[in-house]
Coordinates of C-alpha atoms in Angstrom, one line a residue:
Chain A
M1 CA 20.0 -26.1 5.2
G2 CA 19.6 -28.3 8.2
R3 CA 18.5 -26.1 10.8
F4 CA 14.7 -27.0 10.9
E5 CA 13.6 -30.5 11.6
L6 CA 10.1 -32.4 10.7
Q7 CA 8.2 -34.0 13.3
M8 CA 5.3 -35.1 11.3
T9 CA 4.5 -35.9 8.0
A10 CA 2.3 -33.8 5.2
D11 CA -0.2 -36.6 6.0
A12 CA -0.5 -36.5 9.5
V13 CA -0.7 -32.4 8.9
N14 CA -3.2 -33.0 6.9
A15 CA -5.0 -35.3 9.1
L16 CA -4.8 -33.2 12.3
M17 CA -6.1 -30.3 10.8
L18 CA -9.1 -32.0 9.3
R19 CA -9.7 -33.1 13.3
A20 CA -9.0 -29.7 14.3
F21 CA -11.7 -28.0 11.8
P22 CA -14.5 -30.8 12.2
D23 CA -17.0 -28.3 10.5
A24 CA -14.8 -27.5 7.3
H25 CA -15.6 -29.1 4.4
A26 CA -12.7 -31.7 3.8
D27 CA -12.8 -29.9 -0.1
A28 CA -12.7 -26.3 1.3
M29 CA -9.6 -27.0 3.3
A30 CA -5.8 -26.1 2.2
K31 CA -4.0 -29.5 1.8
V32 CA -0.3 -30.1 2.5
V33 CA 1.0 -31.6 -0.8
D34 CA 4.8 -31.1 -0.1
L35 CA 6.7 -30.6 3.2
A36 CA 10.3 -30.4 3.7
P37 CA 12.2 -29.3 6.9
G38 CA 11.6 -25.3 6.7
R39 CA 8.9 -25.5 3.6
A40 CA 5.7 -26.3 2.8
T41 CA 3.4 -25.9 -0.4
L42 CA -0.2 -26.0 0.3
V43 CA -3.3 -26.3 -2.4
R44 CA -6.8 -24.8 -1.4
R45 CA -9.2 -26.0 -4.5
Y46 CA -11.1 -23.4 -6.0
G47 CA -14.7 -22.8 -5.4
E48 CA -16.9 -20.1 -6.6
G49 CA -17.8 -18.9 -3.2
M50 CA -14.2 -17.7 -3.3
L51 CA -14.8 -15.1 -5.5
R52 CA -15.5 -11.0 -4.7
P53 CA -17.2 -8.6 -7.3
G54 CA -15.1 -7.9 -10.1
G55 CA -14.2 -12.1 -10.5
L56 CA -10.9 -12.2 -8.4
I57 CA -10.6 -14.0 -5.3
S58 CA -11.5 -12.3 -2.4
G59 CA -8.9 -10.8 0.2
P60 CA -10.1 -12.8 3.4
N61 CA -9.7 -16.2 1.2
L62 CA -6.1 -15.4 0.8
M63 CA -5.6 -14.0 4.2
G64 CA -7.1 -17.2 5.7
L65 CA -4.8 -19.6 3.2
A66 CA -1.9 -17.6 4.5
D67 CA -2.9 -18.2 8.2
T68 CA -3.5 -22.0 7.4
G69 CA -0.3 -22.3 5.4
A70 CA 1.6 -21.0 8.2
Y71 CA -0.3 -23.2 10.7
A72 CA 0.2 -26.3 8.9
L73 CA 4.0 -25.6 8.7
I74 CA 4.5 -24.9 12.1
L75 CA 2.7 -28.0 12.9
A76 CA 5.0 -29.7 11.0
H77 CA 7.8 -28.6 12.9
V78 CA 6.4 -28.7 16.5
G79 CA 3.8 -31.6 16.5
E80 CA 0.8 -32.1 17.7
Q81 CA 0.4 -28.8 19.3
L82 CA -3.0 -27.3 18.4
M83 CA -2.6 -24.4 20.7
A84 CA -0.3 -22.1 18.3
V85 CA -2.3 -19.1 17.7
T86 CA -2.1 -16.2 15.1
S87 CA -0.3 -12.8 16.7
Q88 CA 0.5 -11.1 13.8
L89 CA -0.3 -11.2 10.0
T90 CA 1.0 -8.7 7.5
M91 CA -0.2 -9.2 4.1
N92 CA 1.0 -7.6 0.8
F93 CA -1.7 -7.5 -2.1
L94 CA 0.4 -8.1 -5.2
R95 CA -2.2 -8.3 -8.0
G96 CA -5.6 -9.6 -8.3
A97 CA -5.8 -13.4 -8.2
K98 CA -7.6 -15.0 -10.7
P99 CA -10.0 -17.9 -10.4
G100 CA -8.0 -21.2 -10.1
D101 CA -6.8 -23.3 -7.1
L102 CA -4.6 -21.3 -5.1
H103 CA -1.3 -22.4 -4.3
A104 CA 1.0 -21.4 -1.1
E105 CA 4.2 -22.0 -0.5
A106 CA 5.1 -21.4 3.3
E107 CA 8.6 -20.9 4.6
L108 CA 9.6 -20.8 7.7
L109 CA 12.0 -18.1 9.1
H110 CA 12.3 -18.4 12.5
L111 CA 11.0 -20.9 15.2
G112 CA 11.9 -20.2 18.9
R113 CA 10.5 -21.0 22.2
R114 CA 8.0 -18.6 22.3
S115 CA 7.1 -17.7 18.5
A116 CA 7.2 -18.6 15.1
V117 CA 7.6 -16.5 11.9
C118 CA 6.9 -17.7 8.4
D119 CA 6.5 -16.1 5.0
V120 CA 3.8 -17.5 2.9
R121 CA 3.6 -16.5 -1.0
I122 CA 0.3 -17.1 -2.6
W123 CA -0.5 -17.5 -6.6
T124 CA -3.3 -19.1 -8.5
E125 CA -1.9 -18.6 -12.3
S126 CA 2.1 -19.4 -11.4
P127 CA 4.7 -18.7 -9.1
D128 CA 6.1 -16.1 -11.1
R129 CA 2.9 -14.1 -10.7
L130 CA 2.7 -13.8 -7.1
A131 CA -1.1 -12.6 -5.9
A132 CA 0.2 -11.9 -2.5
Q133 CA 2.8 -12.3 0.2
A134 CA 2.6 -12.6 4.1
N135 CA 4.2 -12.6 6.7
V136 CA 2.7 -14.8 9.9
T137 CA 3.6 -14.8 13.6
Y138 CA 2.2 -17.4 15.8
A139 CA 2.5 -17.6 19.6
L140 CA 3.4 -20.9 20.8
P141 CA 2.0 -22.1 24.2
L142 CA 5.3 -22.5 26.8
P143 CA 5.6 -26.2 27.6
K144 CA 4.5 -27.4 31.0
G145 CA 6.8 -26.4 33.8
A146 CA 8.6 -24.0 31.7
S147 CA 10.1 -20.9 33.0
Chain B
M1 CA 12.5 -16.7 -13.7
G2 CA 12.8 -14.4 -16.4
R3 CA 10.2 -12.3 -15.1
F4 CA 12.1 -9.2 -13.9
E5 CA 15.1 -7.5 -16.0
L6 CA 18.1 -5.8 -14.8
Q7 CA 18.3 -2.0 -16.1
M8 CA 21.7 -1.5 -14.2
T9 CA 24.8 -3.3 -12.9
A10 CA 26.1 -3.6 -9.6
D11 CA 29.0 -1.0 -9.8
A12 CA 26.6 1.6 -11.2
V13 CA 23.8 1.0 -8.2
N14 CA 26.7 1.4 -6.1
A15 CA 28.1 4.5 -8.1
L16 CA 24.3 5.9 -7.9
M17 CA 23.9 5.2 -4.3
L18 CA 27.1 7.1 -3.3
R19 CA 26.0 10.3 -5.4
A20 CA 22.7 10.3 -3.9
F21 CA 24.0 10.0 -0.6
P22 CA 27.2 12.2 -0.9
D23 CA 27.5 13.0 3.1
A24 CA 27.8 9.3 4.0
H25 CA 31.4 7.6 4.2
A26 CA 31.9 5.2 1.7
D27 CA 32.6 2.7 4.5
A28 CA 29.2 3.2 6.1
M29 CA 27.4 2.3 2.9
A30 CA 25.5 -1.1 2.2
K31 CA 27.2 -2.1 -1.1
V32 CA 25.6 -4.6 -3.9
V33 CA 28.0 -7.4 -3.9
D34 CA 25.7 -9.9 -6.3
L35 CA 23.2 -8.6 -8.7
A36 CA 20.8 -10.9 -10.5
P37 CA 17.3 -10.5 -12.0
G38 CA 15.4 -10.3 -9.2
R39 CA 17.5 -10.3 -6.4
A40 CA 20.7 -8.6 -4.8
T41 CA 23.0 -9.3 -2.1
L42 CA 24.3 -6.3 0.0
V43 CA 27.2 -6.2 2.4
R44 CA 27.5 -3.6 5.0
R45 CA 30.9 -3.4 7.0
Y46 CA 30.7 -3.7 10.7
G47 CA 31.2 -0.7 12.8
E48 CA 31.5 0.0 16.5
G49 CA 28.9 2.6 16.3
M50 CA 26.7 0.0 14.9
L51 CA 25.8 -1.3 18.6
R52 CA 23.4 -0.9 21.1
P53 CA 23.6 -1.9 25.1
G54 CA 24.0 -5.4 25.2
G55 CA 26.5 -5.6 22.5
L56 CA 24.0 -6.4 19.6
I57 CA 23.3 -4.6 16.4
S58 CA 21.0 -1.7 16.6
G59 CA 17.6 -2.0 15.5
P60 CA 17.6 1.3 13.2
N61 CA 21.3 -0.1 11.5
L62 CA 19.0 -3.2 10.6
M63 CA 15.8 -1.0 9.5
G64 CA 18.2 0.9 7.5
L65 CA 19.8 -1.6 6.0
A66 CA 16.5 -3.3 4.9
D67 CA 15.4 -0.2 3.3
T68 CA 18.8 0.6 1.7
G69 CA 18.9 -3.0 0.4
A70 CA 15.3 -2.7 -1.2
Y71 CA 16.1 0.6 -2.6
A72 CA 19.4 -0.7 -4.6
L73 CA 17.5 -3.7 -5.9
I74 CA 14.5 -1.5 -7.1
L75 CA 17.1 0.8 -8.5
A76 CA 18.7 -1.7 -10.6
H77 CA 15.3 -2.8 -12.2
V78 CA 14.0 0.7 -12.7
G79 CA 17.2 2.5 -13.8
E80 CA 18.4 6.0 -12.3
Q81 CA 15.4 6.8 -11.0
L82 CA 16.3 8.3 -7.6
M83 CA 12.7 9.3 -6.4
A84 CA 11.3 6.2 -5.0
V85 CA 10.2 6.7 -1.7
T86 CA 9.7 3.8 0.9
S87 CA 5.9 3.9 2.0
Q88 CA 5.9 0.9 4.3
L89 CA 8.6 -1.2 6.2
T90 CA 7.6 -4.0 8.6
M91 CA 10.3 -5.7 9.9
N92 CA 10.3 -8.7 12.3
F93 CA 13.4 -9.2 14.7
L94 CA 14.2 -12.8 14.7
R95 CA 17.2 -13.1 17.1
G96 CA 19.7 -10.5 18.5
A97 CA 22.5 -9.7 15.6
K98 CA 25.8 -10.4 16.9
P99 CA 28.5 -7.8 15.9
G100 CA 29.8 -8.4 12.3
D101 CA 29.5 -7.6 8.8
L102 CA 26.0 -7.3 7.7
H103 CA 24.6 -8.9 5.0
A104 CA 21.2 -8.6 3.1
E105 CA 19.4 -10.5 0.6
A106 CA 16.8 -8.3 -1.1
E107 CA 14.1 -10.4 -3.2
L108 CA 11.9 -8.4 -5.6
L109 CA 8.4 -9.8 -5.1
H110 CA 6.5 -7.4 -7.3
L111 CA 7.3 -4.3 -9.5
G112 CA 4.3 -2.7 -10.7
R113 CA 3.9 0.8 -12.5
R114 CA 3.3 2.5 -9.2
S115 CA 5.0 0.5 -6.4
A116 CA 7.4 -2.2 -5.9
V117 CA 7.5 -4.7 -2.7
C118 CA 10.9 -6.8 -1.6
D119 CA 11.4 -9.3 0.8
V120 CA 14.9 -8.6 2.6
R121 CA 17.0 -10.9 5.0
I122 CA 19.3 -9.8 7.7
W123 CA 22.1 -11.6 9.0
T124 CA 25.8 -11.3 10.4
E125 CA 26.3 -14.8 11.4
S126 CA 24.9 -17.0 8.8
P127 CA 21.8 -17.0 6.3
D128 CA 20.8 -20.1 8.4
R129 CA 20.6 -17.5 11.2
L130 CA 18.6 -14.8 10.1
A131 CA 18.9 -11.6 12.8
A132 CA 15.7 -10.3 10.8
Q133 CA 13.4 -10.2 7.9
A134 CA 11.6 -7.3 6.3
N135 CA 8.6 -6.3 3.7
V136 CA 9.9 -2.7 2.1
T137 CA 7.3 -1.3 -0.2
Y138 CA 8.3 1.6 -2.5
A139 CA 6.3 4.1 -4.2
L140 CA 7.6 5.1 -7.8
P141 CA 7.0 8.2 -9.3
L142 CA 4.8 8.3 -12.2
P143 CA 6.1 8.8 -15.4
K144 CA 6.4 12.4 -16.8
G145 CA 3.0 13.6 -18.2
A146 CA 0.6 11.5 -16.2
S147 CA -1.1 13.7 -13.8
Chain C
M1 CA -10.2 4.0 30.6
G2 CA -9.0 2.6 33.4
R3 CA -7.1 -0.4 31.8
F4 CA -3.6 0.5 32.0
E5 CA -2.1 1.3 35.2
L6 CA 1.3 3.2 35.3
Q7 CA 4.2 1.8 37.1
M8 CA 6.7 5.0 36.7
T9 CA 6.9 8.9 36.2
A10 CA 7.9 10.6 33.2
D11 CA 10.9 11.6 35.0
A12 CA 11.6 8.2 36.1
V13 CA 11.5 6.4 32.7
N14 CA 13.8 9.6 31.1
A15 CA 16.5 8.6 33.9
L16 CA 16.1 5.0 33.1
M17 CA 16.5 5.4 29.3
L18 CA 19.8 7.4 30.0
R19 CA 21.1 4.8 32.0
A20 CA 20.3 2.2 29.7
F21 CA 21.7 4.1 26.7
P22 CA 24.9 5.5 28.4
D23 CA 26.7 6.5 25.2
A24 CA 23.8 8.4 23.7
H25 CA 24.2 12.4 23.9
A26 CA 21.5 13.2 26.5
D27 CA 20.0 15.8 23.5
A28 CA 20.1 13.2 21.1
M29 CA 17.6 10.9 23.4
A30 CA 13.8 11.2 22.7
K31 CA 12.1 12.5 26.0
V32 CA 8.9 11.9 27.8
V33 CA 7.1 15.2 27.7
D34 CA 3.5 13.9 28.7
L35 CA 2.4 10.4 30.2
A36 CA -0.9 8.9 31.3
P37 CA -2.0 5.4 31.6
G38 CA -1.8 3.8 28.4
R39 CA -0.2 6.9 26.7
A40 CA 2.9 8.8 25.9
T41 CA 4.4 11.8 24.3
L42 CA 7.8 12.1 23.5
V43 CA 10.0 14.9 21.8
R44 CA 13.2 14.7 20.2
R45 CA 15.2 17.7 19.6
Y46 CA 15.9 18.2 15.8
G47 CA 19.7 18.2 14.7
E48 CA 20.9 18.4 11.4
G49 CA 22.5 14.9 11.0
M50 CA 18.6 13.8 11.0
L51 CA 18.3 14.8 7.3
R52 CA 18.4 12.8 4.2
P53 CA 19.3 14.0 0.9
G54 CA 16.1 16.0 -0.2
G55 CA 16.1 17.8 3.2
L56 CA 13.7 15.6 4.9
I57 CA 14.1 13.4 7.9
S58 CA 15.7 10.1 7.3
G59 CA 13.6 6.6 7.7
P60 CA 16.0 5.6 10.3
N61 CA 15.3 8.2 12.8
L62 CA 11.7 8.2 12.4
M63 CA 11.7 4.2 13.0
G64 CA 14.2 4.6 15.8
L65 CA 12.0 7.0 17.4
A66 CA 8.6 4.7 17.1
D67 CA 10.8 1.9 18.6
T68 CA 11.8 4.2 21.6
G69 CA 8.6 5.7 22.1
A70 CA 7.1 2.2 22.4
Y71 CA 10.0 1.2 24.7
A72 CA 9.4 4.2 27.1
L73 CA 5.4 3.9 27.2
I74 CA 6.1 0.0 28.1
L75 CA 8.7 0.7 31.0
A76 CA 6.2 3.1 32.2
H77 CA 3.7 0.3 32.6
V78 CA 5.8 -2.8 33.5
G79 CA 8.5 -0.9 35.7
E80 CA 11.9 -1.4 35.8
Q81 CA 12.3 -4.0 33.1
L82 CA 15.0 -3.3 30.7
M83 CA 14.9 -6.4 28.9
A84 CA 12.1 -6.1 26.9
V85 CA 13.1 -6.3 22.9
T86 CA 11.1 -5.4 19.8
S87 CA 9.9 -8.5 17.9
Q88 CA 7.9 -6.3 15.1
L89 CA 7.7 -3.1 13.7
T90 CA 5.6 -1.9 11.2
M91 CA 5.8 1.6 9.6
N92 CA 3.5 3.6 7.2
F93 CA 5.4 6.4 6.0
L94 CA 2.7 8.9 5.4
R95 CA 4.2 12.2 3.9
G96 CA 7.8 13.7 4.1
A97 CA 9.0 15.0 7.8
K98 CA 9.9 18.3 7.1
P99 CA 13.3 19.6 9.4
G100 CA 12.2 20.3 13.1
D101 CA 11.6 18.5 16.4
L102 CA 10.3 15.2 16.1
H103 CA 6.9 14.6 18.0
A104 CA 5.6 10.8 18.8
E105 CA 2.3 9.8 20.2
A106 CA 2.6 6.4 21.9
E107 CA -0.4 4.4 22.9
L108 CA -0.6 0.9 24.2
L109 CA -3.1 -1.0 22.1
H110 CA -2.3 -4.3 24.6
L111 CA -0.3 -5.3 27.3
G112 CA 0.0 -9.1 27.8
R113 CA 2.3 -11.1 29.9
R114 CA 4.4 -12.2 27.3
S115 CA 3.9 -9.1 24.6
A116 CA 3.1 -5.6 24.5
V117 CA 1.7 -3.9 21.4
C118 CA 2.1 -0.1 20.5
D119 CA 0.6 2.3 18.1
V120 CA 2.9 5.4 17.6
R121 CA 2.2 8.5 15.6
I122 CA 4.9 10.9 14.2
W123 CA 5.0 14.5 13.2
T124 CA 6.9 17.3 12.8
E125 CA 4.6 19.9 11.6
S126 CA 1.5 19.1 13.1
P127 CA -0.2 16.2 14.7
D128 CA -3.0 16.9 11.9
R129 CA -0.3 16.2 9.3
L130 CA 1.5 13.0 10.5
A131 CA 4.7 11.8 8.8
A132 CA 4.5 8.4 9.7
Q133 CA 2.5 5.6 11.6
A134 CA 4.2 2.7 13.4
N135 CA 3.1 -0.6 15.5
V136 CA 5.6 -1.8 17.5
T137 CA 5.7 -5.1 19.4
Y138 CA 7.8 -6.0 22.1
A139 CA 8.5 -9.0 23.5
L140 CA 8.5 -9.2 27.5
P141 CA 10.7 -11.5 29.4
L142 CA 9.2 -14.1 31.6
P143 CA 9.0 -13.3 35.4
K144 CA 11.1 -15.6 37.0
G145 CA 9.5 -18.9 38.2
A146 CA 6.2 -18.4 35.4
S147 CA 5.3 -21.2 34.1
Chain D
M1 CA -9.2 18.5 13.2
G2 CA -10.4 19.9 9.9
R3 CA -8.1 17.9 7.8
F4 CA -10.3 15.4 6.3
E5 CA -13.8 16.1 4.5
L6 CA -16.7 13.9 3.9
Q7 CA -18.2 13.3 0.6
M8 CA -21.0 10.6 1.5
T9 CA -23.3 10.1 4.3
A10 CA -23.4 6.6 6.3
D11 CA -26.7 5.7 4.5
A12 CA -25.1 6.4 1.1
V13 CA -22.2 4.3 1.8
N14 CA -24.2 1.6 3.1
A15 CA -26.2 1.5 -0.2
L16 CA -23.0 1.5 -2.2
M17 CA -21.4 -1.4 -0.2
L18 CA -24.8 -3.4 -0.6
R19 CA -24.9 -2.3 -4.5
A20 CA -21.1 -3.5 -4.8
F21 CA -21.6 -7.1 -3.2
P22 CA -24.7 -7.9 -4.6
D23 CA -24.6 -11.6 -3.4
A24 CA -23.7 -10.7 0.1
H25 CA -26.7 -11.3 2.7
A26 CA -27.3 -7.9 3.9
D27 CA -27.3 -9.1 7.5
A28 CA -23.7 -10.7 6.9
M29 CA -22.7 -7.3 5.9
A30 CA -20.8 -4.8 8.1
K31 CA -23.0 -1.4 8.5
V32 CA -21.5 2.0 9.1
V33 CA -23.7 3.2 12.2
D34 CA -21.4 6.5 13.0
L35 CA -19.6 8.7 10.2
A36 CA -17.6 11.6 11.0
P37 CA -14.8 13.5 9.0
G38 CA -12.0 10.7 9.4
R39 CA -13.4 8.2 11.6
A40 CA -16.2 5.6 10.8
T41 CA -18.0 3.1 13.6
L42 CA -19.1 -0.2 11.9
V43 CA -21.1 -2.9 13.3
R44 CA -21.3 -6.6 11.9
R45 CA -24.1 -8.7 13.4
Y46 CA -22.7 -11.9 15.0
G47 CA -23.7 -15.2 13.0
E48 CA -22.7 -18.8 14.1
G49 CA -20.5 -19.3 11.1
M50 CA -18.1 -16.9 12.4
L51 CA -16.6 -19.3 14.9
R52 CA -13.5 -21.2 14.8
P53 CA -12.8 -24.3 16.8
G54 CA -12.2 -23.2 20.4
G55 CA -15.5 -20.7 20.3
L56 CA -13.7 -17.6 19.3
I57 CA -14.5 -15.1 16.3
S58 CA -12.0 -16.7 13.3
G59 CA -9.0 -14.6 12.0
P60 CA -10.8 -14.3 8.3
N61 CA -13.7 -12.8 9.9
L62 CA -11.7 -10.3 12.0
M63 CA -9.5 -9.4 8.6
G64 CA -12.4 -9.0 6.5
L65 CA -14.1 -6.5 8.8
A66 CA -10.8 -4.5 9.1
D67 CA -10.6 -4.5 5.3
T68 CA -14.4 -3.5 4.8
G69 CA -14.3 -0.8 7.5
A70 CA -11.2 0.8 6.1
Y71 CA -13.1 0.6 2.5
A72 CA -16.1 2.3 3.8
L73 CA -14.2 4.7 5.5
I74 CA -12.5 6.0 2.6
L75 CA -15.6 5.7 0.2
A76 CA -17.0 8.0 2.7
H77 CA -14.3 10.4 2.0
V78 CA -13.4 10.2 -1.7
G79 CA -17.0 9.3 -3.2
E80 CA -18.6 6.8 -5.4
Q81 CA -15.1 5.2 -6.5
L82 CA -15.3 1.7 -6.2
M83 CA -12.1 0.9 -7.8
A84 CA -10.0 1.5 -4.7
V85 CA -8.3 -1.8 -4.1
T86 CA -6.3 -3.1 -0.8
S87 CA -2.8 -3.2 -1.2
Q88 CA -1.6 -4.1 2.5
L89 CA -3.1 -5.0 5.4
T90 CA -1.4 -5.7 8.9
M91 CA -3.4 -7.3 11.7
N92 CA -2.4 -7.7 15.3
F93 CA -4.4 -10.2 17.1
L94 CA -4.4 -8.8 20.8
R95 CA -6.6 -11.2 22.5
G96 CA -9.3 -13.9 21.3
A97 CA -12.4 -12.3 20.4
K98 CA -15.7 -13.8 22.3
P99 CA -18.9 -14.5 20.2
G100 CA -20.9 -11.4 19.6
D101 CA -21.8 -8.3 17.3
L102 CA -18.3 -7.3 16.3
H103 CA -17.5 -3.6 16.5
A104 CA -15.1 -1.8 14.5
E105 CA -13.8 1.6 14.9
A106 CA -11.9 2.9 11.7
E107 CA -9.5 6.0 11.5
L108 CA -8.0 7.7 8.4
L109 CA -4.4 8.4 8.9
H110 CA -3.7 9.6 5.5
L111 CA -5.5 10.1 2.2
G112 CA -3.3 11.0 -0.6
R113 CA -3.7 11.0 -4.3
R114 CA -2.8 7.5 -4.9
S115 CA -3.4 6.0 -1.5
A116 CA -5.1 6.1 1.8
V117 CA -4.1 4.6 4.9
C118 CA -6.2 3.5 7.9
D119 CA -6.0 2.5 11.5
V120 CA -8.9 0.0 12.7
R121 CA -9.4 -1.4 16.2
I122 CA -12.1 -4.7 16.5
W123 CA -13.8 -5.6 19.7
T124 CA -17.1 -7.8 20.7
E125 CA -16.8 -7.1 24.6
S126 CA -15.6 -3.5 24.6
P127 CA -13.5 -0.6 23.3
D128 CA -11.2 -1.3 26.6
R129 CA -10.7 -4.9 25.5
L130 CA -9.6 -5.0 21.9
A131 CA -9.5 -7.8 19.8
A132 CA -7.7 -7.1 16.8
Q133 CA -6.1 -3.7 15.5
A134 CA -5.1 -3.3 11.7
N135 CA -3.6 -0.9 9.4
V136 CA -4.8 -1.3 5.9
T137 CA -3.5 0.6 3.1
Y138 CA -5.8 1.1 -0.2
A139 CA -4.4 1.7 -3.7
L140 CA -6.4 4.4 -5.3
P141 CA -7.4 4.8 -8.9
L142 CA -5.4 7.5 -10.7
P143 CA -7.9 10.1 -12.0
K144 CA -9.1 10.1 -15.5
G145 CA -6.7 11.5 -18.0
A146 CA -3.3 10.3 -16.0
S147 CA -1.2 7.7 -17.3

């Protein structure tokens, strides 16, 4: 739609996130697998530690992925700006997330000077069977010298 | 995507909403102008009473439209079931809504037995310049015979 | 608790809001009836136009009051700064709001340089029977010359 | 205020949660340290794995505690009913959470037949310096015999 412009490639975003979280196992990090203006798709590989009693993927894993997905998408549009911080995350849990690789589709709803808002949808089985939907707001640092 | 099935036409939903809100002026009601499985587009005609100081459309008007849009979309999928009630509404105000007809695009994220969750996007200028985005959850009445 | 400091009295906040919304009938405006550091109580007098079908107070009236309550409380702490704008409002509808004067108790959760977050609880019958609870985030204008 | 009634003691809730999460280290579980009708206080002991880059406690740890705090509080009021599931969680990140034991104060806003809504406030330094505030909604299982 022409309203958003990418500043980084998917590879550059993935490399930046690995540098930002040096203690994380590369396997345990969500990875951007597709990137377009205003949209990113991420995959986080399934691991057994992700389950909660009942055999479904736990809420904190889903919330962490929503947050990471929004962060990656915003980085891709603002460039190497690691200081963005989450100010709000609203998560709707829609159905139990069956074990499997987690997919997240993140969409930029608004990118302002001071904040960015994303919509993130998460599933394991199929995008027609969403496990969760989130809205995530990041506060952006003011550019140096800005008023 | 085949996962949602319409139970009513746009005309039938509009007629139902007018009966449900007999005191509302037909002009002041949002109207479904497009309807497909899982999605509805509504328009609410601009009126001067909708402005707040500063010359932008007021928050309650935007929130009311988000709520109505979700309600119309849910009705279209569950049939003549007026008893659905809003249990939660989260609204992100993305930019000032300039005076003009209000457009809402509502999408069904989940339709369960007990609740339904919608995403609603609202604009006056253009869908590329969203004024607001909302998530709306409705509680659905239990079928007869359930306690 | 000493962490918030009032900049205005309840009377001054009420007068400021009447000036800010010159077209509103004074009767229809919520009014601050109690104010302390970090907390404000507002009352909005009942009027018949506030009902929705079913004889309960409508959602937009409750959402409008949550927004106004947060705005009044923030003004009281930042002074005559009319430019604060709502960036997010999350409303939980807890039970039907029976006809009657609307009461709102607003609490400041955080007041930063760039934003303020409030919790607002709304009832008509009794504070033990909440009709709704909201979280409201306002974006604050940057002071002149701030970086 | 007399509107909520406890069904379990803090010790019973803690024991129930340890049985529900058998793989969790007892140390890593949040523990109810104070319980009253409508309110619970929990503490989760600090551990190094809880930090994110920058030396603050990570978002998923805060969100997990908000969820656990709401769950414990609801259990205490509905009895040994493990099947409650989170349907919605909204988290406001108010300031960076400095390393230290995490404290959560959970308050029941509404306990209905079908759902329960809690407010949860989280801090490490002091309750006057909240790190985060959450609203958490749980769906409650229908009583036996309901369809």
